[in-house]
JSON list of C-alpha atoms in Angstrom, two decimals:
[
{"chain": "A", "resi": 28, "resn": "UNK", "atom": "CA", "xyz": [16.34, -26.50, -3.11]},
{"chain": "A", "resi": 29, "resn": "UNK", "atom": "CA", "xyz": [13.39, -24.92, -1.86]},
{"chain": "A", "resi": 30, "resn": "UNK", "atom": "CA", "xyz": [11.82, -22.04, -4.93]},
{"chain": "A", "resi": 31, "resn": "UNK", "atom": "CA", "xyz": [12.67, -18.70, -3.97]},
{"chain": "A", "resi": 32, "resn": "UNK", "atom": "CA", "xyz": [15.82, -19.96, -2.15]},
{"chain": "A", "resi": 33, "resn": "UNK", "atom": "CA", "xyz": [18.78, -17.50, -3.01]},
{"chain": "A", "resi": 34, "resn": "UNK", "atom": "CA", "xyz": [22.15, -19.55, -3.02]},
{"chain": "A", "resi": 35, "resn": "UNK", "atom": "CA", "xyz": [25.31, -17.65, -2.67]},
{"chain": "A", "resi": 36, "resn": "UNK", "atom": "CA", "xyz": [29.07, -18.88, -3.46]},
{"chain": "A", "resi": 37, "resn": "UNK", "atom": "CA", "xyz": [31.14, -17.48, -1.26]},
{"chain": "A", "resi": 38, "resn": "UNK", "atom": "CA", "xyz": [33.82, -18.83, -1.90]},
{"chain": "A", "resi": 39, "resn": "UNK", "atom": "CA", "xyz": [35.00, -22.08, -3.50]},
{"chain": "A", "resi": 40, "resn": "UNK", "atom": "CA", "xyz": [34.99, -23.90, 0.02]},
{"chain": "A", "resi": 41, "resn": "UNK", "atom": "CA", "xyz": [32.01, -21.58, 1.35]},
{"chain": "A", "resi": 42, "resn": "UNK", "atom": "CA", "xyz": [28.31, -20.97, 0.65]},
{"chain": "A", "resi": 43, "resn": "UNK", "atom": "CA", "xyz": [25.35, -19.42, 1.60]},
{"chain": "A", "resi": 44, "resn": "UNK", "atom": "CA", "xyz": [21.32, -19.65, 1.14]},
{"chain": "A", "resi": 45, "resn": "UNK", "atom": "CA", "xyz": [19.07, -17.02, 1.68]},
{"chain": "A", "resi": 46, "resn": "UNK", "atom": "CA", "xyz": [15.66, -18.45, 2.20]},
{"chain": "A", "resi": 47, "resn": "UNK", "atom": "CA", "xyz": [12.32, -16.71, 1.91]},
{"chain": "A", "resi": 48, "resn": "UNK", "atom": "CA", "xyz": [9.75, -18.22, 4.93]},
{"chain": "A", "resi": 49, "resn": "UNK", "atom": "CA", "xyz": [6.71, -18.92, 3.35]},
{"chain": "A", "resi": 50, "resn": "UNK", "atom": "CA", "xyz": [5.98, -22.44, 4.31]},
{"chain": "A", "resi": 51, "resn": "UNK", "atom": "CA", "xyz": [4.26, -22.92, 8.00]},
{"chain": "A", "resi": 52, "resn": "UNK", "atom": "CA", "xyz": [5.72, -24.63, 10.95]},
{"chain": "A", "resi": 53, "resn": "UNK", "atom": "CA", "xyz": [3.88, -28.52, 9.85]},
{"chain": "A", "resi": 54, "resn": "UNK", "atom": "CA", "xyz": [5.58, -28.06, 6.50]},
{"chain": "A", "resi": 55, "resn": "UNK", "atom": "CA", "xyz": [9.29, -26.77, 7.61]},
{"chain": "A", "resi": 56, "resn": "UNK", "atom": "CA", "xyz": [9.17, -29.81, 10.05]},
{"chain": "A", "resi": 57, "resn": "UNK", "atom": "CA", "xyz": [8.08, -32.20, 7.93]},
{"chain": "A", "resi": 58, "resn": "UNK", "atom": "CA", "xyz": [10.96, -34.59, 7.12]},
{"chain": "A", "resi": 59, "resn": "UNK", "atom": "CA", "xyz": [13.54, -32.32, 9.45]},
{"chain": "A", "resi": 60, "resn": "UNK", "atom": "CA", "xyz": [15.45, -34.89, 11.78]},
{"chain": "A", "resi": 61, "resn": "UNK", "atom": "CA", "xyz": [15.56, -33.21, 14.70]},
{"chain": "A", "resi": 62, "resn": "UNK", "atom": "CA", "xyz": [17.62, -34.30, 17.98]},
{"chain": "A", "resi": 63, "resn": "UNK", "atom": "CA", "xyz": [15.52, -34.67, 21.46]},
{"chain": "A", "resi": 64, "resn": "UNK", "atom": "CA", "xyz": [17.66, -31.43, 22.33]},
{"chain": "A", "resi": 65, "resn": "UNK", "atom": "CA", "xyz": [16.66, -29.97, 19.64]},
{"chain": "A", "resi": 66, "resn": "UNK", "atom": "CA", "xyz": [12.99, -30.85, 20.11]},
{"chain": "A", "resi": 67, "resn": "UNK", "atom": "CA", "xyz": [13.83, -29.40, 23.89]},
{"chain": "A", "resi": 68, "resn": "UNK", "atom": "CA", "xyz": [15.03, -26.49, 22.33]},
{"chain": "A", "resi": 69, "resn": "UNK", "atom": "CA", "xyz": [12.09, -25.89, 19.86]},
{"chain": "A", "resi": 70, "resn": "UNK", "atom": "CA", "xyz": [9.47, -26.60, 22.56]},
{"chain": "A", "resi": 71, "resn": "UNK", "atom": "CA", "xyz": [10.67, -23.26, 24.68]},
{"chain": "A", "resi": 72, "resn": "UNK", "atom": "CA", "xyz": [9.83, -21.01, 21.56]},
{"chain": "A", "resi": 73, "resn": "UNK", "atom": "CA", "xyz": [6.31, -19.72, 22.09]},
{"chain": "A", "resi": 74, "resn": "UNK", "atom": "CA", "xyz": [6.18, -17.14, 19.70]},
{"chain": "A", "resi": 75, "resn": "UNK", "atom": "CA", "xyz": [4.50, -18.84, 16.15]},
{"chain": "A", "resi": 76, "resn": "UNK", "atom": "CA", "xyz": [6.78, -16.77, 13.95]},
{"chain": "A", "resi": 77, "resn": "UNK", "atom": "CA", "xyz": [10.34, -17.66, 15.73]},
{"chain": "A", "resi": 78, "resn": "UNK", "atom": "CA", "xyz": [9.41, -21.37, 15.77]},
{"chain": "A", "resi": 79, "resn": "UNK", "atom": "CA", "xyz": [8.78, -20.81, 12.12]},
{"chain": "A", "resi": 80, "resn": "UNK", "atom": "CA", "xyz": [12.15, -19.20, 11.66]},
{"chain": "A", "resi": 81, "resn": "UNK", "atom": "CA", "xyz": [13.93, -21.60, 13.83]},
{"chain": "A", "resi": 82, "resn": "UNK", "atom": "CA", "xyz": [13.39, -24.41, 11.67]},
{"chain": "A", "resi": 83, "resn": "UNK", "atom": "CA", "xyz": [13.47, -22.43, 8.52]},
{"chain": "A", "resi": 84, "resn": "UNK", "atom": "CA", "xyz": [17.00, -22.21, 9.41]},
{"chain": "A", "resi": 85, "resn": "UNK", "atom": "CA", "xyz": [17.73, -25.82, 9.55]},
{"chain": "A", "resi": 86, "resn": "UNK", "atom": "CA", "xyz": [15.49, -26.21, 6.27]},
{"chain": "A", "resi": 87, "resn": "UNK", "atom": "CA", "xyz": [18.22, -23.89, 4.79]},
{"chain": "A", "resi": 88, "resn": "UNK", "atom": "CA", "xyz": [21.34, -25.66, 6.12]},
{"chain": "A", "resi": 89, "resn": "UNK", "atom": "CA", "xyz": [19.95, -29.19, 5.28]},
{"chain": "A", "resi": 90, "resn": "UNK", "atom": "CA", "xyz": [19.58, -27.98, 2.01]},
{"chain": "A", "resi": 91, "resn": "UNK", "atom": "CA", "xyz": [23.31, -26.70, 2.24]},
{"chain": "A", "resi": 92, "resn": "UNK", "atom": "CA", "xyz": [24.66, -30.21, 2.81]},
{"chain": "A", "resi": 93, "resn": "UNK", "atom": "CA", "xyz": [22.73, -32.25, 0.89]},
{"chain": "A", "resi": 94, "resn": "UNK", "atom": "CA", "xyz": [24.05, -29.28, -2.23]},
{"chain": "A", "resi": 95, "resn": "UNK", "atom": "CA", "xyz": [27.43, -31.23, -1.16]},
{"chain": "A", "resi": 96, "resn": "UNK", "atom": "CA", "xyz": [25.87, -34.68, -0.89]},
{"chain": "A", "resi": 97, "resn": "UNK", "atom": "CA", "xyz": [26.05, -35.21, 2.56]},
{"chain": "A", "resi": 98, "resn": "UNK", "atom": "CA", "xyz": [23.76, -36.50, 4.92]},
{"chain": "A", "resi": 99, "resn": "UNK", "atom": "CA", "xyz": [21.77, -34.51, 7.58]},
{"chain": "A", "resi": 100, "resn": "UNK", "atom": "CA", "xyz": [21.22, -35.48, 10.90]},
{"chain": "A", "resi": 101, "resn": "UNK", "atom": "CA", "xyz": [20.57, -32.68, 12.90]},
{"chain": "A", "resi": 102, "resn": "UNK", "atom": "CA", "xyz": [22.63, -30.16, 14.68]},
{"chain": "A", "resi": 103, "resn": "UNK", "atom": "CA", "xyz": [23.88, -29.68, 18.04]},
{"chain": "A", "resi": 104, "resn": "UNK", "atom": "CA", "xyz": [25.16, -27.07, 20.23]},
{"chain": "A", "resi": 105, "resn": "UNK", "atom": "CA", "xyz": [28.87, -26.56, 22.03]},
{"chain": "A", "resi": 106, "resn": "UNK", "atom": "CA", "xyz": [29.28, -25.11, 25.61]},
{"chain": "A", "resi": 107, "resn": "UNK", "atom": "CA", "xyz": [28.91, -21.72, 23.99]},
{"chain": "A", "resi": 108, "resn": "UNK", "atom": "CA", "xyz": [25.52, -22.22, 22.09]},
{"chain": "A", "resi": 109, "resn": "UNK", "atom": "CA", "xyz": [26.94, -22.45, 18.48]},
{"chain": "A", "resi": 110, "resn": "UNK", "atom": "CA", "xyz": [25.46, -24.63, 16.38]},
{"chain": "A", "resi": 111, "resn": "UNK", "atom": "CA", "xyz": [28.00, -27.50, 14.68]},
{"chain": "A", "resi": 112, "resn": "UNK", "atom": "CA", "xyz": [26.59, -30.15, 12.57]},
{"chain": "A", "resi": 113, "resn": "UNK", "atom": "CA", "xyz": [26.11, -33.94, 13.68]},
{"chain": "A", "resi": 114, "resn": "UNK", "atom": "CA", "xyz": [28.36, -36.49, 12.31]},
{"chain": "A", "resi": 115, "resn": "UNK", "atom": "CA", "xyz": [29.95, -33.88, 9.44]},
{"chain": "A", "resi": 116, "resn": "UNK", "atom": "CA", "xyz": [33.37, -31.61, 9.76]},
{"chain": "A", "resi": 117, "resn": "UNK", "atom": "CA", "xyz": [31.95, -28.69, 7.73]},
{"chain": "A", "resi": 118, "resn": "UNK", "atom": "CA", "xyz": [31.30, -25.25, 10.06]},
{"chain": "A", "resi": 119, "resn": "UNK", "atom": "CA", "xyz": [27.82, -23.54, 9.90]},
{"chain": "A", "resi": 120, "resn": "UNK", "atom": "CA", "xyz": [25.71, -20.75, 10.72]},
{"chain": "A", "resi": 121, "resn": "UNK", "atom": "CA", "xyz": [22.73, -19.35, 11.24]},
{"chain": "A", "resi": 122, "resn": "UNK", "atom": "CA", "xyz": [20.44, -16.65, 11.09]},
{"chain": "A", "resi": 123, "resn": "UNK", "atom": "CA", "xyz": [17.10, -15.19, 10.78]},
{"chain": "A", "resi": 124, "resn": "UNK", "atom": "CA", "xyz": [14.81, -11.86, 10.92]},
{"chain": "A", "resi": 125, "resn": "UNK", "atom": "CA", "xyz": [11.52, -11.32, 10.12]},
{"chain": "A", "resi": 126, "resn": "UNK", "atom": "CA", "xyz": [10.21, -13.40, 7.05]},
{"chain": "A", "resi": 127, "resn": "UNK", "atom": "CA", "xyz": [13.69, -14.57, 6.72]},
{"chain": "A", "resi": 128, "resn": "UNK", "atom": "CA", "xyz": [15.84, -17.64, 7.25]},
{"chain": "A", "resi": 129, "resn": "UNK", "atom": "CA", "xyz": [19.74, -17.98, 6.39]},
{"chain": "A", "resi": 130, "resn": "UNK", "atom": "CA", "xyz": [22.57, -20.25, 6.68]},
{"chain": "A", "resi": 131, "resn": "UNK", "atom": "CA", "xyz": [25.58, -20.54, 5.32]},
{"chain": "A", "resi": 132, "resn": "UNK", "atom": "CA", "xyz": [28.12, -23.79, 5.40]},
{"chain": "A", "resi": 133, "resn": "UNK", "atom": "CA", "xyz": [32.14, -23.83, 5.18]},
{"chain": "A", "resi": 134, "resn": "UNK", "atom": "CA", "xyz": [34.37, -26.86, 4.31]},
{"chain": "A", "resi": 135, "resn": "UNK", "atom": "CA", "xyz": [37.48, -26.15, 6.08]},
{"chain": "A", "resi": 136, "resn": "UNK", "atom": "CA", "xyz": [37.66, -23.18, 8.19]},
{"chain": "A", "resi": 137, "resn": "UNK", "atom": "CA", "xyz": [34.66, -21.09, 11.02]},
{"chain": "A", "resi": 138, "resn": "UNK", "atom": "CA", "xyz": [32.57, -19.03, 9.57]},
{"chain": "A", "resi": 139, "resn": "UNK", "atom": "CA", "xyz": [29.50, -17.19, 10.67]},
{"chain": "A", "resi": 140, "resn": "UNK", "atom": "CA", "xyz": [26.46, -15.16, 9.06]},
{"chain": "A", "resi": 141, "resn": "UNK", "atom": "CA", "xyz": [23.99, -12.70, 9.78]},
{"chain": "A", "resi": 142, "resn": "UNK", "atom": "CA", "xyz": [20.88, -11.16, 7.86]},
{"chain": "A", "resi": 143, "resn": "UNK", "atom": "CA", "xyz": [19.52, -7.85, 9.05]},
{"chain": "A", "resi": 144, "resn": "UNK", "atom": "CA", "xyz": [16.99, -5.49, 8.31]},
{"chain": "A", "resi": 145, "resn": "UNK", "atom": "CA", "xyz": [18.17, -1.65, 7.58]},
{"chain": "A", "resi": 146, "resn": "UNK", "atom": "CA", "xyz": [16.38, 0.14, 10.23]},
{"chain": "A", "resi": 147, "resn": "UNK", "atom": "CA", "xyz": [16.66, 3.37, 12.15]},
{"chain": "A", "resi": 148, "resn": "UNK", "atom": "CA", "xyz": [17.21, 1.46, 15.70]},
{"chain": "A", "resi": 149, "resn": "UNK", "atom": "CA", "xyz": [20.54, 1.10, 14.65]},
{"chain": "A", "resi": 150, "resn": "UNK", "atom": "CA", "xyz": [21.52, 4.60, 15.99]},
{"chain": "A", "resi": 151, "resn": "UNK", "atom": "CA", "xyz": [20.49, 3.52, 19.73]},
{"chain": "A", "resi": 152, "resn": "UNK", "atom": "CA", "xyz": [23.43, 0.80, 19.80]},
{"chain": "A", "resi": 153, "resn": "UNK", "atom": "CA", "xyz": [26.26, 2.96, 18.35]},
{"chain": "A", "resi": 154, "resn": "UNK", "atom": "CA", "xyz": [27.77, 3.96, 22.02]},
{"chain": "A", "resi": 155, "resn": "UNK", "atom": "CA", "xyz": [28.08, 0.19, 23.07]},
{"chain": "A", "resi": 156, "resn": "UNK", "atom": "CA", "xyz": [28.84, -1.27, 19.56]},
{"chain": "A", "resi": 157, "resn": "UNK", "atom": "CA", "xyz": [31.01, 0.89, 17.29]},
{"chain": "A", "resi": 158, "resn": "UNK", "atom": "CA", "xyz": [35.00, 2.62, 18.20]},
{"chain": "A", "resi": 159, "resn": "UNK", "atom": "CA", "xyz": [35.53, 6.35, 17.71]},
{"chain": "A", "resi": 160, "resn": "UNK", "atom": "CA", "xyz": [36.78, 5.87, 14.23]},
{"chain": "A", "resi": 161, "resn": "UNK", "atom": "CA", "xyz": [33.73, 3.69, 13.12]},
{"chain": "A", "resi": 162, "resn": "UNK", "atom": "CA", "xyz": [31.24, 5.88, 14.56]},
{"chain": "A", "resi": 163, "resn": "UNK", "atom": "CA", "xyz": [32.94, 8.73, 12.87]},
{"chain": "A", "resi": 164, "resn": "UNK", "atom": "CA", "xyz": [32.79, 6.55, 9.56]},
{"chain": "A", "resi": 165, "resn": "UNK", "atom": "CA", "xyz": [29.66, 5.95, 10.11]},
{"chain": "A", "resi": 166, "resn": "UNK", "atom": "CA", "xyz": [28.26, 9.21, 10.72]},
{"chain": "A", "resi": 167, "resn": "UNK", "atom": "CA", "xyz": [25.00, 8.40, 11.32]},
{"chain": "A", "resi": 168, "resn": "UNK", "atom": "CA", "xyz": [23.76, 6.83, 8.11]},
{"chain": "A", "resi": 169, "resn": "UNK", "atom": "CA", "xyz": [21.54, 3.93, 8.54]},
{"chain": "A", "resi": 170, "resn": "UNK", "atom": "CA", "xyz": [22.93, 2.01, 5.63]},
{"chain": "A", "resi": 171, "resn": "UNK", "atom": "CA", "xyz": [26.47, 2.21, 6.87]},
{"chain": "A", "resi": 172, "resn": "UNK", "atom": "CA", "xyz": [25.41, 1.82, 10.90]},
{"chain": "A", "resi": 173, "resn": "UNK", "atom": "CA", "xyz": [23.51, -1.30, 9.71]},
{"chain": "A", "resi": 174, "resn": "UNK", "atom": "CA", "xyz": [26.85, -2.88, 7.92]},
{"chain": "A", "resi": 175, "resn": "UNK", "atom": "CA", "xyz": [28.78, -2.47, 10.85]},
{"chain": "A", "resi": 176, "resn": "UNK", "atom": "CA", "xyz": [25.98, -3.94, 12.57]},
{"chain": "A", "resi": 177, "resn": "UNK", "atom": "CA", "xyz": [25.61, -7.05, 10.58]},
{"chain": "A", "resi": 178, "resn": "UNK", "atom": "CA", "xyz": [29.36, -7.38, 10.07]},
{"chain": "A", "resi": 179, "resn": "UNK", "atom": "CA", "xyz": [30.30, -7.28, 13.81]},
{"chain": "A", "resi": 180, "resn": "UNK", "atom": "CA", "xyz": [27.08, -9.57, 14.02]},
{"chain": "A", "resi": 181, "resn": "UNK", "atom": "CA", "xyz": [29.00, -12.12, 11.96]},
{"chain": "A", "resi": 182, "resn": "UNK", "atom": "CA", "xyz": [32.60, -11.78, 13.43]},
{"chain": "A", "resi": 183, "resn": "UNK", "atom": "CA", "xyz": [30.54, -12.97, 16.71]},
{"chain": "A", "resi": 184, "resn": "UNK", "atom": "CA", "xyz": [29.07, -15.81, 15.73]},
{"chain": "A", "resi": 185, "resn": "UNK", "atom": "CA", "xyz": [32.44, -17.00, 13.86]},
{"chain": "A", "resi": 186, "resn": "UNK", "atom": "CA", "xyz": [34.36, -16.61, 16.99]},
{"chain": "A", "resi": 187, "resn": "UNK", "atom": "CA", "xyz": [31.72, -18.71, 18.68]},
{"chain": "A", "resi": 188, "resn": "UNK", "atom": "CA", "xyz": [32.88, -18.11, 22.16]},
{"chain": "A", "resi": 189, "resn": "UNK", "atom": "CA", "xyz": [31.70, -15.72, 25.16]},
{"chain": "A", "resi": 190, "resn": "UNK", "atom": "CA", "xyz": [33.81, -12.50, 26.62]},
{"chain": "A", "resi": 191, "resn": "UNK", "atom": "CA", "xyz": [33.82, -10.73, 23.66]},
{"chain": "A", "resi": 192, "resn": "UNK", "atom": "CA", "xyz": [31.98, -7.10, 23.14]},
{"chain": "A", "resi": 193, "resn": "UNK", "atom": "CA", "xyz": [31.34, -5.43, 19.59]},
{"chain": "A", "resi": 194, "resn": "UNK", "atom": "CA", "xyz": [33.04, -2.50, 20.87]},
{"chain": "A", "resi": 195, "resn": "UNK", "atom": "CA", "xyz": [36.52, -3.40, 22.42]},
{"chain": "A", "resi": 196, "resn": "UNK", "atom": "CA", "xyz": [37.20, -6.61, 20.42]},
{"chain": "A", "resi": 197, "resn": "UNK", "atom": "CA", "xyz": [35.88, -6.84, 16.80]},
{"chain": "A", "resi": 198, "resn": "UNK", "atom": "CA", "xyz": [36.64, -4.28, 14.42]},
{"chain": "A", "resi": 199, "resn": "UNK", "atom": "CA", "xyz": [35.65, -3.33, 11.02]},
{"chain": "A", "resi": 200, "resn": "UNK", "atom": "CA", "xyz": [38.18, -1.11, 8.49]},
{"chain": "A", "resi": 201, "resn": "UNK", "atom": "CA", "xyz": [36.47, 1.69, 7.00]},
{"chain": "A", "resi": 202, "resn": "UNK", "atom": "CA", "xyz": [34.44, 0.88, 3.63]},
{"chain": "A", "resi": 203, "resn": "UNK", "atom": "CA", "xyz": [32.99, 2.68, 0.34]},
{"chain": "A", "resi": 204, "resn": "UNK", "atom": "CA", "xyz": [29.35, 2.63, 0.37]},
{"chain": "A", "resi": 205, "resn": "UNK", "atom": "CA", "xyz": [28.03, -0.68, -1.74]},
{"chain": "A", "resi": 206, "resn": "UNK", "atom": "CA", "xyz": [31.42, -2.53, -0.63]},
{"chain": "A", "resi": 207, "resn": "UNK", "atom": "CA", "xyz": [30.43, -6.56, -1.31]},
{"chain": "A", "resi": 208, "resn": "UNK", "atom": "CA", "xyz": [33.83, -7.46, 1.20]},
{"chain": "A", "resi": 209, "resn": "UNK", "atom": "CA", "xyz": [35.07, -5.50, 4.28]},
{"chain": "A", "resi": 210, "resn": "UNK", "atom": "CA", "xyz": [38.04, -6.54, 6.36]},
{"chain": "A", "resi": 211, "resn": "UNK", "atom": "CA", "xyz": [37.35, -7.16, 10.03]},
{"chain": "A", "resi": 212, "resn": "UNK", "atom": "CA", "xyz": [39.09, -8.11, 13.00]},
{"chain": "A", "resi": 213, "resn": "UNK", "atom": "CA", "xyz": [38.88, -9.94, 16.14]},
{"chain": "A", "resi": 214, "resn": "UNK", "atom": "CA", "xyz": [41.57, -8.20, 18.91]},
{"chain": "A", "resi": 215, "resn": "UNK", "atom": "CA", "xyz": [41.75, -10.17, 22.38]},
{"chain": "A", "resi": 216, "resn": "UNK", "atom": "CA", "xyz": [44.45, -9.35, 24.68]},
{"chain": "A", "resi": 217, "resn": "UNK", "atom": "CA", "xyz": [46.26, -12.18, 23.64]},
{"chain": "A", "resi": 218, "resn": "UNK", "atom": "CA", "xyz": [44.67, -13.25, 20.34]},
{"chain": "A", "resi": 219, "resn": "UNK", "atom": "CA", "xyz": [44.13, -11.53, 16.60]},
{"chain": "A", "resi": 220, "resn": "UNK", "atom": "CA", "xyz": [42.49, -12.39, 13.78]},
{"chain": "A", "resi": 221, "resn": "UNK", "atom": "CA", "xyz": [42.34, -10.91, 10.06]},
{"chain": "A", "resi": 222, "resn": "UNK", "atom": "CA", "xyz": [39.04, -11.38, 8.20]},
{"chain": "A", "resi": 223, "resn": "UNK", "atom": "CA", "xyz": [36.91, -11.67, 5.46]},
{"chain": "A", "resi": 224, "resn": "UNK", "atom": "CA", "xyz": [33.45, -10.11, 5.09]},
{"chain": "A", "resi": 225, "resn": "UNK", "atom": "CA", "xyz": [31.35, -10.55, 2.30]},
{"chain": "A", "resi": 226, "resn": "UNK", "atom": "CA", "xyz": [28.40, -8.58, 2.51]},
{"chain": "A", "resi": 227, "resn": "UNK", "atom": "CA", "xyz": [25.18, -8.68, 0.16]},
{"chain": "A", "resi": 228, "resn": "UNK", "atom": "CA", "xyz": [22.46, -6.34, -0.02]},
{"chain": "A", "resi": 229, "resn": "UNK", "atom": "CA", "xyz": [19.57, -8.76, -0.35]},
{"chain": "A", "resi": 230, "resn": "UNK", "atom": "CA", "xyz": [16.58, -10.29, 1.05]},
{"chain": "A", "resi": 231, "resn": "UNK", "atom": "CA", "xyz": [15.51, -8.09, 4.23]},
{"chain": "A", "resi": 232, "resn": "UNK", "atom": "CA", "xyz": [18.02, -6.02, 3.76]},
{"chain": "A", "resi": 233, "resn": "UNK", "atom": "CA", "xyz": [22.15, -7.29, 4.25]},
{"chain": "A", "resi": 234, "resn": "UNK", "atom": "CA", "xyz": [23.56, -10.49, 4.84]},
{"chain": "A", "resi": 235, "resn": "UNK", "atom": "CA", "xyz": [26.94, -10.23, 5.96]},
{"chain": "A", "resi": 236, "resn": "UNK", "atom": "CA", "xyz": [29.37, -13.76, 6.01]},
{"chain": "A", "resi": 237, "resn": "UNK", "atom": "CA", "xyz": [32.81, -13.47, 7.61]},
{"chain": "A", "resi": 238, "resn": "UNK", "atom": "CA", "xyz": [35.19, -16.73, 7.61]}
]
């Protein structure tokens, strides 16, 4: 486990590592098996800092299966872009801000993560992201704008498939301020699902896992 590396139980079947980037790209790749898609993949990044975060990632999910002694070789996307792992049933996922790198791995059911900064931005995405009733929950409070944020962000990537807006088809129940586990929802015309959310105030800010 890499020092600094914050590992979170989820649950029993489920967790999570919050990893601090300080290592540079040579280091993070050193060792990492990475795919030729992959290797496709990580050669459009330009920017230094999301290369470095890009692999931190899979430095933090590697680290996630060999906690369960397995043996990683590398991810790969479906037709949708999310990430599954090579050659192992578990479900993963992934994300990453600023200075930050998460993952988190599930044994037997989707699950999907997301770490955000609290920032003031969040008020520009309200119209297209939140319902009446969660914008009236939220009332314009950062902190509570950025759960729903990072909550719908994880409903998203658990889903793992296209069509769906934050607005019409994932929902979030009303919560007390410094709630670790929300309920949320995804609502297709002919599809619903109940979920958990447990969400953390940590690292850059909150890291939010639904499964």
């Amino acid at each position: 486990m890499s020092p600094n590396a914050q590992l979170l139980t989820i649950s029993p079947d489920c967790q999570a590592l919050l990893l601090p980037i300080v290592a540079d790209e040579p280091d993070l790749q050193a060792g990492l098996p990475l795919t030729q898609p992959e290797l496709d993949e990580l050669a459009l990044i330009r920017h230094p800092a999301q290369r470095t975060e890009w692999l931190a990632c899979r430095v933090a999910i590697r680290q996630l299966v060999e906690q369960l002694s397995g043996v990683y070789k590398g991810l790969y996307k479906d037709e949708y872009g999310k990430p599954h792992l090579r050659g192992l049933p578990w479900s993963i996922s992934l994300s990453h801000t600023t200075g930050w790198a998460a993952a988190v791995l599930h044994q037997s059911r989707p699950v999907g993560i997301d770490i955000e900064p609290i920032r003031e931005q969040f008020q520009r995405v309200v119209p297209r992201t939140l319902s009446a009733s969660e914008i009236a929950h939220a009332a314009g409070l950062p902190e509570r704008l950025a759960v729903y944020w990072c909550a719908k962000e994880s409903l998203y990537k658990l889903y793992g498939k296209r069509q769906l807006t934050f607005r019409e088809h994932l929902h979030i129940d009303p919560f007390t301020d410094g709630a670790t586990q929300l309920t949320g929802y995804v609502r297709l015309p002919d599809h619903t699902e109940t979920l958990t959310i447990c969400c953390y105030t940590i690292g850059p800010g909150l890291l939010a896992v639904a499964y």
